[in-house]
Tab-separated table of C-alpha atoms in Angstrom:
chain	number	residue	atom	x	y	z
A	8	PHE	CA	0.138	-0.225	0.192
A	9	ASN	CA	1.745	3.395	-1.003
A	10	PHE	CA	0.573	6.143	1.378
A	11	ASN	CA	2.652	8.659	-0.937
A	12	ASN	CA	-0.347	8.033	-3.481
A	13	THR	CA	-3.075	8.604	-1.692
A	14	ASN	CA	-0.793	11.470	0.727
A	15	ASN	CA	-1.007	12.900	-3.157
A	16	SER	CA	-4.947	12.383	-3.779
A	17	ASP	CA	-5.316	13.983	-0.656
A	18	LEU	CA	-3.861	17.050	-1.049
A	19	ASN	CA	-4.618	17.070	-4.956
A	20	TYR	CA	-7.571	17.499	-3.718
A	21	GLN	CA	-7.682	19.523	-1.051
A	22	ASN	CA	-5.818	21.924	-3.347
A	23	CYS	CA	-8.660	21.519	-6.090
A	24	TYR	CA	-11.641	22.271	-3.572
A	25	TRP	CA	-10.078	25.357	-1.890
A	26	GLN	CA	-9.188	26.499	-5.676
A	27	HIS	CA	-13.409	26.107	-6.742
A	28	LYS	CA	-14.214	27.463	-3.670
A	29	GLN	CA	-12.333	30.923	-4.603
A	30	ARG	CA	-14.038	30.795	-7.772
A	31	THR	CA	-17.252	30.716	-6.584
A	32	LEU	CA	-16.590	33.503	-3.952
A	33	GLU	CA	-15.064	35.536	-6.725
A	34	ILE	CA	-18.143	34.846	-9.249
A	35	LEU	CA	-20.388	36.191	-6.289
A	36	SER	CA	-18.630	38.536	-5.415
A	37	HIS	CA	-18.499	40.242	-8.628
A	38	LEU	CA	-22.302	40.254	-8.944
A	39	SER	CA	-23.862	43.664	-8.441
A	40	HIS	CA	-27.184	44.273	-8.997
A	41	ARG	CA	-26.429	47.546	-8.139
A	42	THR	CA	-23.901	48.517	-11.203
A	43	GLY	CA	-25.789	45.998	-14.066
A	44	GLU	CA	-29.725	44.701	-15.102
A	45	PHE	CA	-31.651	43.035	-13.989
A	46	ARG	CA	-31.609	40.354	-16.621
A	47	VAL	CA	-27.706	40.905	-17.056
A	48	TYR	CA	-27.109	39.514	-13.594
A	49	LEU	CA	-29.101	37.270	-13.719
A	50	GLN	CA	-27.563	36.174	-16.131
A	51	GLN	CA	-24.115	36.137	-14.591
A	52	ILE	CA	-25.893	33.698	-11.914
A	53	ALA	CA	-26.633	31.709	-14.956
A	54	ASN	CA	-23.194	31.612	-16.388
A	55	GLY	CA	-21.590	31.515	-13.152
A	56	VAL	CA	-23.358	27.986	-12.037
A	57	SER	CA	-21.845	26.590	-15.592
A	58	GLU	CA	-18.882	27.560	-15.048
A	59	LEU	CA	-18.694	26.049	-11.706
A	60	ILE	CA	-20.374	22.563	-11.620
A	61	GLU	CA	-19.092	22.167	-15.291
A	62	ILE	CA	-22.136	21.635	-17.286
A	63	ASP	CA	-23.632	22.108	-20.615
A	64	SER	CA	-26.849	24.206	-19.218
A	65	SER	CA	-27.789	25.774	-16.841
A	66	VAL	CA	-31.776	27.888	-16.189
A	67	ILE	CA	-33.266	30.201	-14.384
A	68	THR	CA	-37.101	30.491	-14.636
A	69	ILE	CA	-39.817	32.279	-12.526
A	70	CYS	CA	-43.047	30.286	-12.651
A	71	GLN	CA	-46.688	31.019	-12.126
A	72	ASP	CA	-49.875	28.842	-13.201
A	73	ASP	CA	-48.391	26.254	-14.243
A	74	PHE	CA	-46.164	27.682	-16.626
A	75	ALA	CA	-42.309	29.056	-16.340
A	76	GLN	CA	-40.848	30.948	-17.843
A	77	ILE	CA	-37.020	31.678	-18.742
A	78	LEU	CA	-35.245	34.452	-17.595
A	79	ALA	CA	-31.515	34.113	-18.152
A	80	SER	CA	-29.334	31.220	-19.393
A	81	ASN	CA	-26.116	30.698	-20.344
A	82	ILE	CA	-26.811	29.709	-23.557
A	83	PRO	CA	-28.431	32.593	-25.338
A	84	LEU	CA	-31.822	32.349	-26.119
A	85	GLY	CA	-32.221	35.718	-28.270
A	86	GLU	CA	-34.923	38.021	-28.463
A	87	ASP	CA	-36.375	36.134	-31.424
A	88	ASN	CA	-37.279	32.927	-28.801
A	89	GLU	CA	-38.754	35.033	-25.855
A	90	ASP	CA	-42.103	34.037	-27.286
A	91	ASN	CA	-40.938	30.787	-27.031
A	92	ASN	CA	-39.261	31.087	-23.610
A	93	HIS	CA	-42.592	30.263	-22.083
A	94	VAL	CA	-42.762	26.344	-20.828
A	95	SER	CA	-45.213	24.645	-19.970
A	96	LEU	CA	-44.677	22.609	-15.730
A	97	HIS	CA	-46.724	19.717	-15.575
A	98	GLY	CA	-44.988	16.753	-16.086
A	99	GLN	CA	-41.835	17.958	-16.373
A	100	LEU	CA	-38.869	18.038	-13.888
A	101	THR	CA	-38.821	21.228	-13.326
A	102	GLY	CA	-42.323	21.545	-12.115
A	103	THR	CA	-41.745	18.911	-9.880
A	104	VAL	CA	-38.430	21.536	-7.873
A	105	PHE	CA	-41.358	24.163	-8.181
A	106	ASN	CA	-44.261	22.398	-6.722
A	107	SER	CA	-42.182	20.131	-4.003
A	108	GLY	CA	-39.898	23.020	-3.100
A	109	GLN	CA	-37.075	20.653	-2.421
A	110	CYS	CA	-33.638	20.336	-4.613
A	111	LEU	CA	-34.419	16.989	-7.340
A	112	VAL	CA	-31.055	15.428	-8.418
A	113	VAL	CA	-31.142	13.065	-11.139
A	114	GLU	CA	-28.184	11.217	-12.796
A	115	ASP	CA	-29.952	9.968	-15.743
A	116	THR	CA	-33.112	11.096	-16.648
A	117	VAL	CA	-33.431	7.909	-18.798
A	118	ASN	CA	-33.685	5.648	-15.712
A	119	SER	CA	-34.931	7.600	-13.620
A	120	THR	CA	-38.144	9.222	-14.810
A	121	GLU	CA	-40.920	8.270	-12.119
A	122	TYR	CA	-39.487	12.579	-11.052
A	123	GLY	CA	-41.203	14.247	-14.599
A	124	GLN	CA	-39.527	14.543	-18.312
A	125	ALA	CA	-36.730	16.318	-18.700
A	126	PRO	CA	-35.628	19.008	-22.273
A	127	GLU	CA	-34.347	16.183	-25.162
A	128	GLY	CA	-30.876	15.789	-24.936
A	129	CYS	CA	-30.758	16.219	-21.075
A	130	ARG	CA	-29.568	12.822	-19.535
A	131	ALA	CA	-28.359	14.553	-15.903
A	132	TYR	CA	-30.109	17.005	-14.344
A	133	LEU	CA	-30.299	19.165	-10.950
A	134	GLY	CA	-33.278	21.392	-9.694
A	135	ILE	CA	-32.784	23.890	-7.020
A	136	PRO	CA	-35.936	26.149	-5.927
A	137	LEU	CA	-35.638	29.833	-5.983
A	138	ARG	CA	-36.834	31.267	-3.020
A	139	THR	CA	-38.165	34.691	-1.135
A	140	SER	CA	-37.489	35.921	2.236
A	141	GLN	CA	-40.472	35.090	3.065
A	142	GLY	CA	-40.004	31.455	2.234
A	143	LYS	CA	-42.045	31.176	-1.152
A	144	VAL	CA	-40.504	29.404	-4.082
A	145	ILE	CA	-41.216	31.462	-7.265
A	146	GLY	CA	-39.248	29.882	-9.609
A	147	THR	CA	-35.963	27.483	-9.735
A	148	ILE	CA	-32.886	27.380	-10.949
A	149	CYS	CA	-32.242	24.208	-13.492
A	150	CYS	CA	-29.015	22.532	-14.507
A	151	PHE	CA	-28.643	20.451	-17.552
A	152	HIS	CA	-26.336	18.260	-18.597
A	153	GLY	CA	-25.833	15.733	-21.969
A	154	LYS	CA	-24.237	13.142	-19.950
A	155	PRO	CA	-25.606	10.561	-16.988
A	156	ARG	CA	-23.322	12.299	-13.910
A	157	LYS	CA	-23.596	12.748	-10.630
A	158	PHE	CA	-23.350	16.090	-8.131
A	159	SER	CA	-21.697	16.396	-5.296
A	160	ALA	CA	-23.211	17.610	-2.455
A	161	GLN	CA	-20.598	20.764	-2.997
A	162	GLU	CA	-22.351	21.452	-6.329
A	163	ILE	CA	-25.266	21.281	-4.871
A	164	GLU	CA	-24.596	23.777	-1.231
A	165	ILE	CA	-22.788	26.301	-4.443
A	166	ILE	CA	-25.973	25.905	-6.360
A	167	GLU	CA	-27.840	26.977	-2.960
A	168	LEU	CA	-26.276	30.359	-2.751
A	169	PHE	CA	-26.694	30.950	-6.219
A	170	ALA	CA	-30.366	30.249	-5.850
A	171	GLU	CA	-30.075	32.619	-2.917
A	172	ARG	CA	-28.693	35.734	-4.528
A	173	ALA	CA	-31.190	35.027	-8.117
A	174	ALA	CA	-34.174	35.083	-5.734
A	175	THR	CA	-33.518	37.964	-4.192
A	176	ALA	CA	-33.132	39.564	-7.376
A	177	ILE	CA	-36.399	38.588	-8.700
A	178	ASP	CA	-38.544	39.131	-5.079
A	179	ASN	CA	-36.573	42.920	-5.044
A	180	HIS	CA	-37.252	43.539	-9.020
A	181	HIS	CA	-40.542	42.509	-8.440
A	182	LEU	CA	-41.453	44.642	-5.470
A	183	TYR	CA	-39.369	47.803	-7.348
A	184	GLN	CA	-41.932	47.593	-10.269
A	185	GLN	CA	-45.060	47.331	-8.058
A	186	GLN	CA	-43.368	50.472	-6.355
A	187	LYS	CA	-43.306	51.877	-9.680
A	188	GLU	CA	-46.933	51.332	-11.329
A	189	PHE	CA	-47.955	52.187	-7.829
A	190	ASN	CA	-46.151	55.637	-8.157
A	191	GLN	CA	-47.947	56.208	-11.593
A	192	ILE	CA	-50.782	55.731	-10.437
A	193	LEU	CA	-51.256	57.714	-7.693
A	194	GLU	CA	-49.454	60.328	-10.211
A	195	ALA	CA	-52.120	60.705	-12.267
A	196	GLU	CA	-54.244	60.284	-9.869
A	197	VAL	CA	-53.109	63.570	-8.567
A	198	THR	CA	-53.046	65.243	-11.672
A	199	LYS	CA	-56.316	64.563	-11.580
A	200	LYS	CA	-57.822	65.332	-8.828
A	201	THR	CA	-55.750	68.858	-9.655
A	202	GLN	CA	-57.562	69.650	-12.484
A	203	GLU	CA	-60.873	68.534	-11.297
A	204	LEU	CA	-60.025	70.842	-8.021
A	205	LYS	CA	-58.782	73.985	-10.712
A	206	THR	CA	-61.867	73.458	-12.963
A	207	ALA	CA	-63.926	73.434	-10.188
A	208	GLN	CA	-62.815	76.825	-8.095
A	209	ASN	CA	-62.926	78.483	-12.052
A	210	LYS	CA	-66.564	77.507	-11.664
A	211	LEU	CA	-66.813	78.891	-8.857
A	212	VAL	CA	-65.011	81.990	-9.492
A	213	GLU	CA	-67.723	83.176	-12.577
A	214	GLN	CA	-70.468	81.539	-10.634
A	215	GLU	CA	-69.829	84.458	-7.430
A	216	ARG	CA	-68.569	87.048	-10.385
A	217	LEU	CA	-71.904	86.112	-12.605
A	218	ALA	CA	-73.716	86.346	-9.031
A	219	ALA	CA	-72.619	89.838	-8.216
A	220	ILE	CA	-73.243	91.144	-11.836
A	221	GLY	CA	-76.924	90.309	-11.516
A	222	GLU	CA	-76.687	91.515	-7.906
A	223	PHE	CA	-76.030	94.734	-9.126
A	224	ALA	CA	-77.981	94.889	-12.008
A	225	SER	CA	-81.022	94.367	-10.260
A	226	GLY	CA	-80.691	96.413	-7.382
A	227	ILE	CA	-80.485	99.652	-10.797
A	228	ILE	CA	-84.282	97.513	-12.048
A	229	ASN	CA	-85.949	98.300	-8.665
A	230	GLU	CA	-84.428	101.103	-8.054
A	231	ILE	CA	-85.504	102.685	-11.216
A	232	ARG	CA	-89.048	101.015	-11.469
A	233	ASN	CA	-89.537	102.648	-8.162
A	234	PRO	CA	-91.026	105.844	-8.302
A	235	PHE	CA	-90.547	106.817	-5.147
A	236	THR	CA	-87.478	106.457	-6.007
A	237	THR	CA	-86.998	107.874	-8.859
A	238	MET	CA	-89.234	111.384	-7.548
A	239	LYS	CA	-86.177	110.855	-4.294
A	240	MET	CA	-83.402	111.699	-6.624
A	241	GLY	CA	-85.733	114.576	-8.601
A	242	LEU	CA	-86.094	116.384	-5.213
A	243	ASN	CA	-81.908	115.113	-4.316
A	244	TYR	CA	-81.246	117.287	-8.106
A	245	LEU	CA	-83.532	119.857	-7.074
A	246	LYS	CA	-82.139	121.083	-3.689
A	247	LYS	CA	-78.626	120.680	-4.727
A	248	GLN	CA	-79.517	123.285	-7.674
A	249	ASP	CA	-81.315	125.668	-5.112
A	250	LYS	CA	-78.296	124.963	-3.126
A	251	ALA	CA	-75.207	126.065	-5.609
A	252	LYS	CA	-77.923	129.258	-6.283
A	253	GLU	CA	-78.072	130.645	-2.884
A	254	GLU	CA	-74.367	130.013	-2.403
A	255	GLN	CA	-73.711	132.224	-5.805
A	256	GLY	CA	-75.652	134.834	-4.580
A	257	GLY	CA	-74.304	135.428	-1.482
A	258	GLU	CA	-70.943	135.513	-3.214
A	259	ASP	CA	-72.419	138.068	-5.714
A	260	LEU	CA	-73.289	140.558	-2.889
A	261	ALA	CA	-70.368	139.947	-0.959
A	262	LEU	CA	-68.053	141.356	-3.577
A	263	GLU	CA	-70.983	143.816	-3.933
A	264	GLU	CA	-69.769	145.700	-0.151
A	265	GLU	CA	-66.682	145.473	-0.536
């Protein structure tokens, strides 16, 4: 029995383990939702998952109403295929992960069909649920490989770390969109109410102006139609004329005496 070979194997395994761990931390540390778009962030997660566990493809989905929408993949989906990014969960491996809320490992999809149907060309599958901080499952990270293979506990742990990041990003994005829509509705409602208030104020001012004109005109009409008022106005006018003549006569008399 060669102890040197055993020690070398253990040492190589430890070196690979720590290098793998370091690369995982590097990818996680470079993930920044603040510096990029939402889809770009998820794309970085999908690329990191594929690199770290060396699989053919990884897909991030959001699930609702028995359908899964593909948000990101390490394989470019293309804008022209956006309508094809919605797939049914019925009878699929991804549906099992989403509905159970549990991790699912299928080392050979040909020999293990009890968990659902695998996509064409997929022989090994790893699915991790995306769970929000409130415990709600909103989607999955699915890993596909063209050949049968095993997935180690370390690899599953890595995917779970990325799944946590993806779930947080998706949940925050939805909250942001809801807040944005609410603000738009609130802004439109405030604008509408402000315009209604301005219209009501203008209408009130116009009504008050018309009421004042009507009251003034009514007063004039009443005075003209009242004969006593007309006579009184005539007498007042005559009195003013007589008084003016008396004052003028007094001034003339004073000038003559001088």
